[in-house]
Short mmCIF file of C-alpha atoms (C1' of nucleotides) in Angstrom, two decimals:
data_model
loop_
_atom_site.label_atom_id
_atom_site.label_comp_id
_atom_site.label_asym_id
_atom_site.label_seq_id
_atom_site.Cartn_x
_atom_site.Cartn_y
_atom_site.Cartn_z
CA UNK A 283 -51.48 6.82 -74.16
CA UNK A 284 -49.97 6.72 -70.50
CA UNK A 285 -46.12 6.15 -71.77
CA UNK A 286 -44.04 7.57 -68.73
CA UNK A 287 -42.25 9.58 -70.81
CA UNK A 288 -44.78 12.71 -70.18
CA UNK A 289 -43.10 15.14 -67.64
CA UNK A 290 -45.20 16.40 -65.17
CA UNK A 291 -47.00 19.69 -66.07
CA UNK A 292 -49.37 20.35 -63.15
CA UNK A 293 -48.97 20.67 -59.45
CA UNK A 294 -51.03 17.53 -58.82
CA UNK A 295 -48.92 15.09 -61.43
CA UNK A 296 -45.61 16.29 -59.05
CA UNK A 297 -47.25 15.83 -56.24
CA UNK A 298 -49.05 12.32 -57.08
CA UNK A 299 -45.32 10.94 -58.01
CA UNK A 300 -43.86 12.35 -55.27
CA UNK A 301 -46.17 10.67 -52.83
CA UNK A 302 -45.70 7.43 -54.86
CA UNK A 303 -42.04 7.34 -55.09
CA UNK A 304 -42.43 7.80 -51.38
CA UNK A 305 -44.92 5.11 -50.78
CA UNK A 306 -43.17 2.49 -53.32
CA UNK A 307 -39.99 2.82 -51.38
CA UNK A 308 -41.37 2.38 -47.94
CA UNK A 309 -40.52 5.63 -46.17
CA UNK A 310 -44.16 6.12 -46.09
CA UNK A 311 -44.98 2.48 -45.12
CA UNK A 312 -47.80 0.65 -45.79
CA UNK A 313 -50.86 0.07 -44.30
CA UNK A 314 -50.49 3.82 -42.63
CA UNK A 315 -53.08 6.38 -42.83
CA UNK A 316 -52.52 9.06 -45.64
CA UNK A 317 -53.77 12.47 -43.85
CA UNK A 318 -54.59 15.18 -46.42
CA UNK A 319 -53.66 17.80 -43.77
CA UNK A 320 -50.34 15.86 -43.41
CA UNK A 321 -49.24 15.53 -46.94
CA UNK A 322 -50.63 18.87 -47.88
CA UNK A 323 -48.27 20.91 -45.59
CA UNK A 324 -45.58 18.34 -46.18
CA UNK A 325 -45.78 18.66 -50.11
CA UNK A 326 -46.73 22.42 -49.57
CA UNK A 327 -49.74 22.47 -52.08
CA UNK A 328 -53.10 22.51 -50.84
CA UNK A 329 -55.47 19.74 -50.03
CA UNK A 330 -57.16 20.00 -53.56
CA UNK A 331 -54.16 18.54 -55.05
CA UNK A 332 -53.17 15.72 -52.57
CA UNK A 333 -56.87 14.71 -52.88
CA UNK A 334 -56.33 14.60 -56.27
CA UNK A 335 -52.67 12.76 -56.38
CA UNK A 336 -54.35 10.30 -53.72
CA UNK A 337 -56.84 9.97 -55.89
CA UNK A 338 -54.98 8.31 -58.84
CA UNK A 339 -53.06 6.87 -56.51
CA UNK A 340 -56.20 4.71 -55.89
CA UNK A 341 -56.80 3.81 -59.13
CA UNK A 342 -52.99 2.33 -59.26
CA UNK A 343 -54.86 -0.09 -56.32
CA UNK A 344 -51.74 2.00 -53.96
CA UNK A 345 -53.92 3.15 -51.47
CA UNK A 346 -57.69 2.17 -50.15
CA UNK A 347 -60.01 5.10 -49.34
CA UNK A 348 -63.47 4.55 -47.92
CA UNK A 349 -65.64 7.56 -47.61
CA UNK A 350 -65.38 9.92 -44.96
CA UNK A 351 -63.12 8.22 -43.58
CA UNK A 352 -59.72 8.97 -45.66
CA UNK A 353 -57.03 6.67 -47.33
CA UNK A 354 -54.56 4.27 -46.64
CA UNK A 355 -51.68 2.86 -48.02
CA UNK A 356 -52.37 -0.84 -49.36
CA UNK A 357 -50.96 -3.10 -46.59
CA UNK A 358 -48.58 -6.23 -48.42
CA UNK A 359 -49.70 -9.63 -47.61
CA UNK A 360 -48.20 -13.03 -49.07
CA UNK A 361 -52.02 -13.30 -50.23
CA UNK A 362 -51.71 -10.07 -52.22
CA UNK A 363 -48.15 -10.44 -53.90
CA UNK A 364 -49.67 -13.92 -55.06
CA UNK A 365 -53.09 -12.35 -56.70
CA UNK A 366 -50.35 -9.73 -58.53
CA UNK A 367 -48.73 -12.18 -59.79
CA UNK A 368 -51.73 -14.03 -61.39
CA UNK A 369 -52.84 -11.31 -62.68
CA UNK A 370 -49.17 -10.01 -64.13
CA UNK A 371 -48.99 -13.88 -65.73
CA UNK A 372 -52.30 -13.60 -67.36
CA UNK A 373 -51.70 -9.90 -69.12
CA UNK A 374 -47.89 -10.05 -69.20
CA UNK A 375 -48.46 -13.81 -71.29
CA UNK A 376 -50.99 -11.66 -73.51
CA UNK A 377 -48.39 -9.15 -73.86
CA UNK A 378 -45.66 -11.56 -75.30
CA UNK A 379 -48.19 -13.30 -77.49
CA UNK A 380 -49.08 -9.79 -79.23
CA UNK A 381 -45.66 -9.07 -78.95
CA UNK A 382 -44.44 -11.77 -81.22
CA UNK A 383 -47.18 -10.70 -83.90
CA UNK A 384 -47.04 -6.63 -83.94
CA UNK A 385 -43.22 -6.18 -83.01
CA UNK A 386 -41.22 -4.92 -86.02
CA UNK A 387 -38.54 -6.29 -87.02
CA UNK A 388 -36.40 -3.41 -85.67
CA UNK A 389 -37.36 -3.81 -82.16
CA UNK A 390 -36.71 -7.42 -82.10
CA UNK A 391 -33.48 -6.79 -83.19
CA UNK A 392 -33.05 -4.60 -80.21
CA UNK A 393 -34.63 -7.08 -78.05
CA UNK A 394 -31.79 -9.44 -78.92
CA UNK A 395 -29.06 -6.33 -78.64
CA UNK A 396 -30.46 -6.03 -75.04
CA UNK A 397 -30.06 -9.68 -74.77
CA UNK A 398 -26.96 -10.14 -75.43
CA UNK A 399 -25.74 -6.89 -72.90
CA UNK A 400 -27.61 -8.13 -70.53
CA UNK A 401 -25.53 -11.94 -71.59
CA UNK A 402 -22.11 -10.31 -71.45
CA UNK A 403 -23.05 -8.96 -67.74
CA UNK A 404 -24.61 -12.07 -66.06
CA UNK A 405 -21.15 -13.64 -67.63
CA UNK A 406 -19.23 -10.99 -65.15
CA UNK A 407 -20.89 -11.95 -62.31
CA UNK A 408 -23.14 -8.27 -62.52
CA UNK A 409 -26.05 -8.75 -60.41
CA UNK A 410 -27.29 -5.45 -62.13
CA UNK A 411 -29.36 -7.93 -64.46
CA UNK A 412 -32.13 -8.04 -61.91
CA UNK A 413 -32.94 -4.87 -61.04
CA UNK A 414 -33.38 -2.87 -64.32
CA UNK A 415 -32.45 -5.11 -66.71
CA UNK A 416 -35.57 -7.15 -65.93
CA UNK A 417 -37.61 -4.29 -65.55
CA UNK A 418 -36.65 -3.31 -69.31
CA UNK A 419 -36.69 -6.40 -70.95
CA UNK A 420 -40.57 -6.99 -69.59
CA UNK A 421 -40.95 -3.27 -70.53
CA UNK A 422 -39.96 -3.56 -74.28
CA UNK A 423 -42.12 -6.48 -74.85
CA UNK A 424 -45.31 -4.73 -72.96
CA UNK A 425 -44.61 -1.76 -75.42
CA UNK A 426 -43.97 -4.55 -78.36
CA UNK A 427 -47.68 -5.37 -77.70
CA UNK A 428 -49.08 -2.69 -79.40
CA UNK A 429 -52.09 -2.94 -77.03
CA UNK A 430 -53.07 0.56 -75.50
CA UNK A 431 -54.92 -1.30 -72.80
CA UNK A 432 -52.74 -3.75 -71.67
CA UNK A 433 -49.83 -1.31 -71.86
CA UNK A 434 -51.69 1.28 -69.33
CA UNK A 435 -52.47 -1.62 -67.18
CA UNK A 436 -49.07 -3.32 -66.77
CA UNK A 437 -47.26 0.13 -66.93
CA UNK A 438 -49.25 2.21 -64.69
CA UNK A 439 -50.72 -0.04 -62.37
CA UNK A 440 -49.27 -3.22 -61.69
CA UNK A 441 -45.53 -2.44 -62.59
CA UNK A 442 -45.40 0.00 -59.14
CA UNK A 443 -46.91 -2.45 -57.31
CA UNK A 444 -44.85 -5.17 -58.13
CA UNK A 445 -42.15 -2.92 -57.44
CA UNK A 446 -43.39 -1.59 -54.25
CA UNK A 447 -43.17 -5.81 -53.34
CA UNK A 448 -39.94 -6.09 -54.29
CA UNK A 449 -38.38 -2.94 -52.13
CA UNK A 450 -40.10 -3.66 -49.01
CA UNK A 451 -39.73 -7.17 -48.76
CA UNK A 452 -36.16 -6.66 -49.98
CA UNK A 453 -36.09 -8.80 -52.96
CA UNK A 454 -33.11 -8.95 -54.81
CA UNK A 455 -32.13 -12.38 -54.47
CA UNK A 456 -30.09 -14.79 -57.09
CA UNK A 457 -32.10 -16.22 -59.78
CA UNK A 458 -29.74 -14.53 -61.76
CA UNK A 459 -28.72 -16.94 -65.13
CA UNK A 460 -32.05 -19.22 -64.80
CA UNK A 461 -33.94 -15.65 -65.79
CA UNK A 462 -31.56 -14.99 -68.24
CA UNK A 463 -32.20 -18.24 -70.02
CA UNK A 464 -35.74 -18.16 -69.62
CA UNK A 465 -35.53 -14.43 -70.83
CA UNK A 466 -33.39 -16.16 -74.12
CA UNK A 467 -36.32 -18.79 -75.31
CA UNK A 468 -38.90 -15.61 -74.76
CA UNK A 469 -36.88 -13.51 -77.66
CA UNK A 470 -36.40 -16.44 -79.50
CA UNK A 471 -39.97 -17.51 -79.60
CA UNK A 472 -40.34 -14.08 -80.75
CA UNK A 473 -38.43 -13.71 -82.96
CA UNK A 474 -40.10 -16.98 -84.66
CA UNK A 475 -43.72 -14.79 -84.76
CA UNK A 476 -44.11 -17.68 -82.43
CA UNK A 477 -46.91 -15.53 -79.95
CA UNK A 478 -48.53 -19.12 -79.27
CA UNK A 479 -45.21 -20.32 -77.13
CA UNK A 480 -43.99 -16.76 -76.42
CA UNK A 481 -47.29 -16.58 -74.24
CA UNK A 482 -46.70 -19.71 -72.25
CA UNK A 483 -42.94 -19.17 -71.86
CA UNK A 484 -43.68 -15.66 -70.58
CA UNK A 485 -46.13 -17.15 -68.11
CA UNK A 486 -43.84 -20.09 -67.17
CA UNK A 487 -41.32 -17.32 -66.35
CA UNK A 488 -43.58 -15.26 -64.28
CA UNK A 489 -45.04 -18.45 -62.73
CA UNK A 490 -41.37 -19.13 -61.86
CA UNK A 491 -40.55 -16.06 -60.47
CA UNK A 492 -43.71 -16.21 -58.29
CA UNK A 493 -42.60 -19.57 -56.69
CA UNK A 494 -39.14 -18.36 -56.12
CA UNK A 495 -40.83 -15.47 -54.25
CA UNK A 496 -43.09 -17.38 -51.94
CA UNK A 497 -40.38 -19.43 -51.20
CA UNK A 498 -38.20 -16.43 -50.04
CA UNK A 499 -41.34 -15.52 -47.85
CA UNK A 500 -42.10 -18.90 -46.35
CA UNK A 501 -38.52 -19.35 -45.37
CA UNK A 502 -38.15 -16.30 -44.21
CA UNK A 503 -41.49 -16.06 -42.04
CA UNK A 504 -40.19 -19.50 -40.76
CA UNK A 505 -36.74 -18.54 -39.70
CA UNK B 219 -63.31 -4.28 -52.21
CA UNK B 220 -65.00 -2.66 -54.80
CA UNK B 221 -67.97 -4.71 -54.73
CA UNK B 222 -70.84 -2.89 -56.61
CA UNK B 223 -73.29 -3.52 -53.90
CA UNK B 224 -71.89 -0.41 -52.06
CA UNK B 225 -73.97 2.13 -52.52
CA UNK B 226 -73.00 5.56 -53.16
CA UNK B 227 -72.60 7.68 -49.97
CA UNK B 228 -70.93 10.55 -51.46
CA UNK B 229 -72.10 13.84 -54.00
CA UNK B 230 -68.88 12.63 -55.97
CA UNK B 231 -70.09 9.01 -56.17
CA UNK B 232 -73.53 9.74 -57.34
CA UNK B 233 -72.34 11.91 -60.20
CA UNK B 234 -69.75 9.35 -60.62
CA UNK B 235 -72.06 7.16 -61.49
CA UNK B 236 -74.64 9.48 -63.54
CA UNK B 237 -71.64 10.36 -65.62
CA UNK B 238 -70.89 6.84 -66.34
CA UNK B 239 -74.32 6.09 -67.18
CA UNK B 240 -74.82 8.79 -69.49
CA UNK B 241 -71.90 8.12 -71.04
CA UNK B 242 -72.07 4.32 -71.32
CA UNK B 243 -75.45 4.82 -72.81
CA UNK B 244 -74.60 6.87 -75.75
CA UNK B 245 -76.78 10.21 -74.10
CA UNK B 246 -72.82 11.93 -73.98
CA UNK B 247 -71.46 10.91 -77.56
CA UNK B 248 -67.90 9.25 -77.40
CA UNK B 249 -65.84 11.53 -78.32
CA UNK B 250 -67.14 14.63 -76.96
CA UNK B 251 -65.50 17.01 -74.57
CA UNK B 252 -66.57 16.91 -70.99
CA UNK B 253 -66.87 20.69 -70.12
CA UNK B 254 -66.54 20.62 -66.29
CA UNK B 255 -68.58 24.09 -66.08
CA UNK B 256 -71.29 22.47 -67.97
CA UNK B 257 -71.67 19.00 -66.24
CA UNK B 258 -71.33 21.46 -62.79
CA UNK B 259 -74.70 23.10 -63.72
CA UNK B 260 -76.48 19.45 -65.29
CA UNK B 261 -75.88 17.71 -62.68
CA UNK B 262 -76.24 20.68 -59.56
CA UNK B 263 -73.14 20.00 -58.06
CA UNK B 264 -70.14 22.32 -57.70
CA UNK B 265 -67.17 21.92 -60.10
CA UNK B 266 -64.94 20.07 -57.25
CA UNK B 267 -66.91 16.98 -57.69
CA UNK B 268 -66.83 17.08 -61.14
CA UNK B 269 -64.03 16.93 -61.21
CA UNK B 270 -63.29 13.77 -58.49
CA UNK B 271 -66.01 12.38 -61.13
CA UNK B 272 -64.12 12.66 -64.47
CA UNK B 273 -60.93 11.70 -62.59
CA UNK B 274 -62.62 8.05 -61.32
CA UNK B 275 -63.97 7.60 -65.44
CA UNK B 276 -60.56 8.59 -66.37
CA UNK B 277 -59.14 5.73 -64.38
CA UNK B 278 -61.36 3.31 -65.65
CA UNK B 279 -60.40 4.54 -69.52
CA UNK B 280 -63.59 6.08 -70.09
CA UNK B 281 -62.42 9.63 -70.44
CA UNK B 282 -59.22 10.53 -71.23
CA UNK B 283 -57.82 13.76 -69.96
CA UNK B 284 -54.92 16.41 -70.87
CA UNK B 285 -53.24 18.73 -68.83
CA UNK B 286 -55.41 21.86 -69.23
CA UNK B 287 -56.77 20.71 -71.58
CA UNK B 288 -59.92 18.75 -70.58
CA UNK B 289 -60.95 15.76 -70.57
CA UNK B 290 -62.51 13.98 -74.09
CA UNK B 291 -65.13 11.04 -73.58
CA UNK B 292 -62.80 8.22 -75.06
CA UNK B 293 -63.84 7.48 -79.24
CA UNK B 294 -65.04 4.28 -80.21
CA UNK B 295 -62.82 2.17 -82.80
CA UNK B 296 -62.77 -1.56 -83.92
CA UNK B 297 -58.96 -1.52 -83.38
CA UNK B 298 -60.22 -0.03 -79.28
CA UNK B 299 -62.42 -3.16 -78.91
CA UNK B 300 -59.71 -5.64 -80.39
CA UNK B 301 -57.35 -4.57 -77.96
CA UNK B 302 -60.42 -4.61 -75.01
CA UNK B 303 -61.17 -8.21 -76.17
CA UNK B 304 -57.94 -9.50 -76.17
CA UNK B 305 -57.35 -8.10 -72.58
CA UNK B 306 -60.39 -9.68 -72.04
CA UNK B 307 -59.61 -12.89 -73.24
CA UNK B 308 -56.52 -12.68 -70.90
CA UNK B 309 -58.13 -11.72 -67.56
CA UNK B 310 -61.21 -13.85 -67.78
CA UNK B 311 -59.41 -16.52 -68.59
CA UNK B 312 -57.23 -16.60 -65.56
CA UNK B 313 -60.51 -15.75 -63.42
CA UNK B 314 -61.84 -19.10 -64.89
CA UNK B 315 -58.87 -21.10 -63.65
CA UNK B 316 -59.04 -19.42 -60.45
CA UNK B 317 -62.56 -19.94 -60.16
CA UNK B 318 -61.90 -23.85 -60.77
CA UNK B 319 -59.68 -23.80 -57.56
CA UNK B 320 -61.56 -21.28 -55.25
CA UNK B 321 -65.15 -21.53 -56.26
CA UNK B 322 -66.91 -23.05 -53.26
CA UNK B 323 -69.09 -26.47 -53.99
CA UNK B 324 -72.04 -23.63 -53.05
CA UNK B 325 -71.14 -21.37 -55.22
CA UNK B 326 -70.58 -24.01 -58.38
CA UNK B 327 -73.86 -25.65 -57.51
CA UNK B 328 -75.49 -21.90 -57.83
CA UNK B 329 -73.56 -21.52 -61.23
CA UNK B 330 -75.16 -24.75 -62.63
CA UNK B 331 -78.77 -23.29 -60.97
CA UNK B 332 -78.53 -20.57 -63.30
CA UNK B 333 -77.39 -22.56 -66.08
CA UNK B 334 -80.69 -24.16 -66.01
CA UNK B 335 -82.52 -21.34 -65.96
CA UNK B 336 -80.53 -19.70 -69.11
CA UNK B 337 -81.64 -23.05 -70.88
CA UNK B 338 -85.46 -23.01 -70.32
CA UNK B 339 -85.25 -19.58 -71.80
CA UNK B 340 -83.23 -20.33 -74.54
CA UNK B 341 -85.77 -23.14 -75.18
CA UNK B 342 -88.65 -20.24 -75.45
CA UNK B 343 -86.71 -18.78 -77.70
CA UNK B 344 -86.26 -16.07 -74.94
CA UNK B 345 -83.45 -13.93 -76.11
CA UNK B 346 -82.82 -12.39 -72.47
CA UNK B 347 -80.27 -14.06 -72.10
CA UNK B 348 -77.55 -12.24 -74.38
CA UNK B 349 -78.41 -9.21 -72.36
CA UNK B 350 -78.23 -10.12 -68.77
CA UNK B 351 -78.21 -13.39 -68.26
CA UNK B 352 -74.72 -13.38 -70.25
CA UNK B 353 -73.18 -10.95 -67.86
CA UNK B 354 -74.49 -13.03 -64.92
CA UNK B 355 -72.71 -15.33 -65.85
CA UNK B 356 -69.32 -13.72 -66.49
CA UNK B 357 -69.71 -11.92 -63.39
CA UNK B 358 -69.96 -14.92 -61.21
CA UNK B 359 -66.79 -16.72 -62.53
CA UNK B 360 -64.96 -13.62 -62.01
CA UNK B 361 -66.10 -13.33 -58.57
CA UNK B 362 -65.58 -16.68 -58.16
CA UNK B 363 -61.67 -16.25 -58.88
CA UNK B 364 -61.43 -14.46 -55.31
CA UNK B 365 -58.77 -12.75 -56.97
CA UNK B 366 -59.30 -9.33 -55.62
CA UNK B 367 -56.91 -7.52 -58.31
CA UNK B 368 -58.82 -9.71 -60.93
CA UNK B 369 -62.12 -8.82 -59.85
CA UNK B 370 -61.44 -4.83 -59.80
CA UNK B 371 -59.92 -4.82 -62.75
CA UNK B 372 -62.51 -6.42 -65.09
CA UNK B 373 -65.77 -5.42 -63.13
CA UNK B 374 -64.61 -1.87 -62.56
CA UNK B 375 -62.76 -0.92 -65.32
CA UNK B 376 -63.23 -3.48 -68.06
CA UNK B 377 -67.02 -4.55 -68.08
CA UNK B 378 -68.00 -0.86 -68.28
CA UNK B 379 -66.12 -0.25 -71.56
CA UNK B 380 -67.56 -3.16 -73.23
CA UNK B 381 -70.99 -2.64 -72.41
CA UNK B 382 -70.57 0.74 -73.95
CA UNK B 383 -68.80 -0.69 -76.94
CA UNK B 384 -71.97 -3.04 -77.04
CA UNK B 385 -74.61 -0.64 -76.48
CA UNK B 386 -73.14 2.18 -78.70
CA UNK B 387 -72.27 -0.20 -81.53
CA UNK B 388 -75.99 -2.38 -81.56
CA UNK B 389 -74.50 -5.42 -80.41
CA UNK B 390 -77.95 -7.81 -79.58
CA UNK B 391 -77.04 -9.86 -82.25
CA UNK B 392 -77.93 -14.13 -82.04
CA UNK B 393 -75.07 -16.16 -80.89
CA UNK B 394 -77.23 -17.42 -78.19
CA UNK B 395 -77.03 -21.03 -78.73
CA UNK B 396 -73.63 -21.58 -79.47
CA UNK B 397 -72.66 -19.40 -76.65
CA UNK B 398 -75.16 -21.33 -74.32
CA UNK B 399 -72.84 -24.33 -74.80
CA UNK B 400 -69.89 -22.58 -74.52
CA UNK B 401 -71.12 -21.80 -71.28
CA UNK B 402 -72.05 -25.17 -70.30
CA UNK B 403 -68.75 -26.39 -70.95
CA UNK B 404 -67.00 -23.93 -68.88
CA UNK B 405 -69.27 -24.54 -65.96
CA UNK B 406 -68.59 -28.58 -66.37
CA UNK B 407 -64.86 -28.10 -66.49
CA UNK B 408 -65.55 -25.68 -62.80
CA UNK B 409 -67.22 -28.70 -61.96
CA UNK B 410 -64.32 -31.05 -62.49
CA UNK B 411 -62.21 -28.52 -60.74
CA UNK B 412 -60.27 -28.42 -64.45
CA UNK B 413 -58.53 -24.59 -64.33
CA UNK B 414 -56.43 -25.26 -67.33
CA UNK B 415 -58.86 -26.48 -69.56
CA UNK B 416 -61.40 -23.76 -68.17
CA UNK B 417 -59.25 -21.13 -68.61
CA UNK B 418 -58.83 -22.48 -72.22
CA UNK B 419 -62.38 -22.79 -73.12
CA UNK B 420 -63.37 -19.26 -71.00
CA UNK B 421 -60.42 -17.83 -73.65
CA UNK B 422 -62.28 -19.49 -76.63
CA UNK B 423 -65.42 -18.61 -75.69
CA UNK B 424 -64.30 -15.01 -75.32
CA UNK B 425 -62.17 -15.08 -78.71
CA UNK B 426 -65.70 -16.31 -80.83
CA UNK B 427 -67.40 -13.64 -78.99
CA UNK B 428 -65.05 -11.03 -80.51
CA UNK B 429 -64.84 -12.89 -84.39
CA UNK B 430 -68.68 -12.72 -83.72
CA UNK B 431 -68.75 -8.65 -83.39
CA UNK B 432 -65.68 -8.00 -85.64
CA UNK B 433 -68.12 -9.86 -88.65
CA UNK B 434 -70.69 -7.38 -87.25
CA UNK B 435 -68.82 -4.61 -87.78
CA UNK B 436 -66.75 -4.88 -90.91
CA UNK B 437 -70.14 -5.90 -92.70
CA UNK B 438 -72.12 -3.16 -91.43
CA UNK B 439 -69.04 -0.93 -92.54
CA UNK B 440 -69.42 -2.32 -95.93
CA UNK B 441 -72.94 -1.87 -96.35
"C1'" DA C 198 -56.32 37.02 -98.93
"C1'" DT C 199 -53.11 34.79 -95.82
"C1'" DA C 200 -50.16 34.67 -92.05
"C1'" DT C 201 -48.59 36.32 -87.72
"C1'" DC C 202 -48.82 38.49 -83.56
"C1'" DG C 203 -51.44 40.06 -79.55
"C1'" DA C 204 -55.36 40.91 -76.70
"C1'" DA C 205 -59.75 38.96 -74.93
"C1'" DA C 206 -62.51 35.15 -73.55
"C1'" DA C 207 -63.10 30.71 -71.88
"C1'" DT C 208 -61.43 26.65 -69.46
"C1'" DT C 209 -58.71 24.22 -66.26
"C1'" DG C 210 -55.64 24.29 -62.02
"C1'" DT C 211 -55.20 25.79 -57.32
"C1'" DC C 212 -56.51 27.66 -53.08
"C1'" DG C 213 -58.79 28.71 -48.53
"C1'" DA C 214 -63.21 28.54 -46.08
"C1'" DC C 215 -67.35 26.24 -44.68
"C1'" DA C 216 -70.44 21.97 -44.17
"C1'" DA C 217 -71.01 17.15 -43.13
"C1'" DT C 218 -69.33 13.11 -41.26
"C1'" DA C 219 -66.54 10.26 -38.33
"C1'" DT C 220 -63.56 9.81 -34.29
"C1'" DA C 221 -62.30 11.08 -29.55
"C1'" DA C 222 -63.34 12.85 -25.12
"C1'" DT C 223 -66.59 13.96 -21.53
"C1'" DC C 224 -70.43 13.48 -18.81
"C1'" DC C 225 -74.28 11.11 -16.99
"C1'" DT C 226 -76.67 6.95 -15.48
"C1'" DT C 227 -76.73 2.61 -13.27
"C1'" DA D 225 -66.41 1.69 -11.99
"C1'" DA D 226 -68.56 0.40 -16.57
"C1'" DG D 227 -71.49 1.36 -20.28
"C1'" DG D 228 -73.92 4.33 -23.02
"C1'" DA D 229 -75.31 8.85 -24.56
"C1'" DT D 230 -73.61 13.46 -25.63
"C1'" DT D 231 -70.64 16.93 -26.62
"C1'" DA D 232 -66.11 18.30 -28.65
"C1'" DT D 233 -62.53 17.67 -31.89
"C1'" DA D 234 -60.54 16.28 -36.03
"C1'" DT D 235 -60.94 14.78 -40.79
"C1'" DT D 236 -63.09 14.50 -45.07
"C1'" DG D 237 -66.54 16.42 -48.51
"C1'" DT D 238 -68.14 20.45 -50.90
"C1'" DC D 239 -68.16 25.01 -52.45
"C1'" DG D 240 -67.04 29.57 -54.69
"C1'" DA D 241 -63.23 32.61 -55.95
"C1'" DC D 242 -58.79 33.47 -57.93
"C1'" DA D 243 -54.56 32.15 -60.79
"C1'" DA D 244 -52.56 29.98 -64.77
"C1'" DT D 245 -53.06 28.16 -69.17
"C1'" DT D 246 -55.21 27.42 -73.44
"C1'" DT D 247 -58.15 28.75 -77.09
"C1'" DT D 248 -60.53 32.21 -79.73
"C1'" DC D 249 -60.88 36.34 -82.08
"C1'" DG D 250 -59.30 40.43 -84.23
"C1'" DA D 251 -55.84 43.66 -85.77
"C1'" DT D 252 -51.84 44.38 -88.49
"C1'" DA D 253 -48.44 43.56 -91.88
"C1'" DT D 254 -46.96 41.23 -96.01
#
DNA sequence: ATATCGAAAATTGTCGACAATATAATCCTT
DNA sequence: AAGGATTATATTGTCGACAATTTTCGATAT
């Protein structure tokens, strides 16, 4: 099932979101060597367990490991951000397209509740909307997919990479009310059991968000 | 990378594979518990690499696994290879339009190459070409993508859980015409350097693909 | 006979030690 | 002194044993 709702039970779980937390948030920072030694006296559980948290940490594409030689944190490149993104347009449009068949009717109604919070605080002048609020709004309508697969993938892969993007190259820029509009036609479509336009307005969004990004990096690289 | 050239190097990537193998073939019934003491003694290797071997399957939702609990091989279900399908449909689709951008003029001339080939054996009446030939195919466009995320994620994780769905379930059916011009259309729009329309008819060729087994299925269920 | 509690067995989680491999340092040759 | 081979060191891979948890089985009470 994979919801992130499960509290950690073992050693290894604690230790594996520890070291992600860590690596998402850059005080571990990328592209550096992950020594088992290292982390297991830092953590204070033996190697067995850091192997294991790096481990799944690998199969959340986090870190790189090559045999017998040891792992590394994924280094960020403009190149990589822009192959996550493809690939969060192609499932994330999938997602909104299943969304708007298998979502009950109770969940779009507190898709639209969320909406219109998230309305009153872009009206204030919050910038709040961008951080979480996005996060949950794509959440709700991953969950509203109903698909197992897609749900694991988005949730517990490319979600904490996205994220680990967005911390270390410090995004958190405007693109505050043209979200929230493009957010708006997604529900509605919805809310029509339209999945055929929820799918390309989900992608146009993400496809948006993507070109906002590179622009960021371009400038930024540039000046 | 994750190229499957590589060849195995480690004890854990050798029963990694053996694992997968058995269990992709049907020899460990879906469903089943993996006993780690068990697999330790079949396949001669201590319980530590077992271990690193169920956690890789788990990753690529093979296996699932609970918290001292163990870890179950995952259970077949039509609603399970809906849900694969439709991610499917998603991923391959994007790889298509990627593969319309970044294929090389090489690598689209080698695409038509084996088009050929697939249609002198369709013309014996060779029915090879379901089996491999089919996968060649897919496997190329994905690769073709250069979409490093894109190309983990489906030949890793995805491709593995439909072949078992396929070889479990008896899919060999026909559908080798039809899907022989499905292909050919998707190779001419590559040609023409036409992502959107490849993507749409890579999507379409996957979504006939999944009416195809779902008729399978629900008839055989039925008698 | 059924249900509940508790002990025993089996299974997974964790650990430290040893083996195999890769990296670094040293020595030898030219 | 530079390059290559060789030894030394460090790191990862593998193993068996112990701890913690779950499951099984049996005893007891209702």
């Amino acid at each position: 099932m994979s919801f992130f709702n499960e509290k950690p039970v073992t050693n290894a779980d604690k230790t594996f979101l520890l070291l992600r937390k860590d690596i998402v948030e850059g005080q571990i920072p990328s592209g550096s060597k992950l020594s088992e030694a290292e982390l297991s006296t830092k953590y204070a559980v033996s190697r067995a367990v850091v192997r294991e948290a790096i481990s799944r940490l690998e199969s959340c594409n986090i870190v790189e490991r090559k045999a017998n030689v040891g792992a590394r944190v994924v280094s960020l490149s403009p190149e990589g951000l822009i192959e996550l993104y493809q690939v969060r347009e192609s499932l994330e449009g999938m997602a909104a397209r299943l969304a708007a068949k298998h979502m009950s009717d109770d969940e779009i109604a507190d898709l639209n509740t969320l909406l219109s919070k998230h309305f009153e605080e872009v009206k204030d002048g919050d910038s709040y909307y961008q951080e979480a609020g996005d996060v949950d709004f794509h959440y709700r309508i991953i969950l509203g997919s109903k698909n197992n697969h897609l749900i694991s993938l988005l949730t517990d892969g490319i979600y904490h990479l996205v994220r680990m993007y967005r911390v270390q190259l410090g995004m958190t820029g405007p693109r505050v009310t043209t979200a929230f509009d493009e957010h708006k036609h997604i529900v509605q479509a919805i809310s029509n059991r339209d999945g055929e336009l929820a799918e390309m307005l989900m992608r146009r969004h993400i496809l948006y968000s993507k070109s906002n990004i590179e622009l960021k990096l371009t400038s930024r690289s540039q000046g």
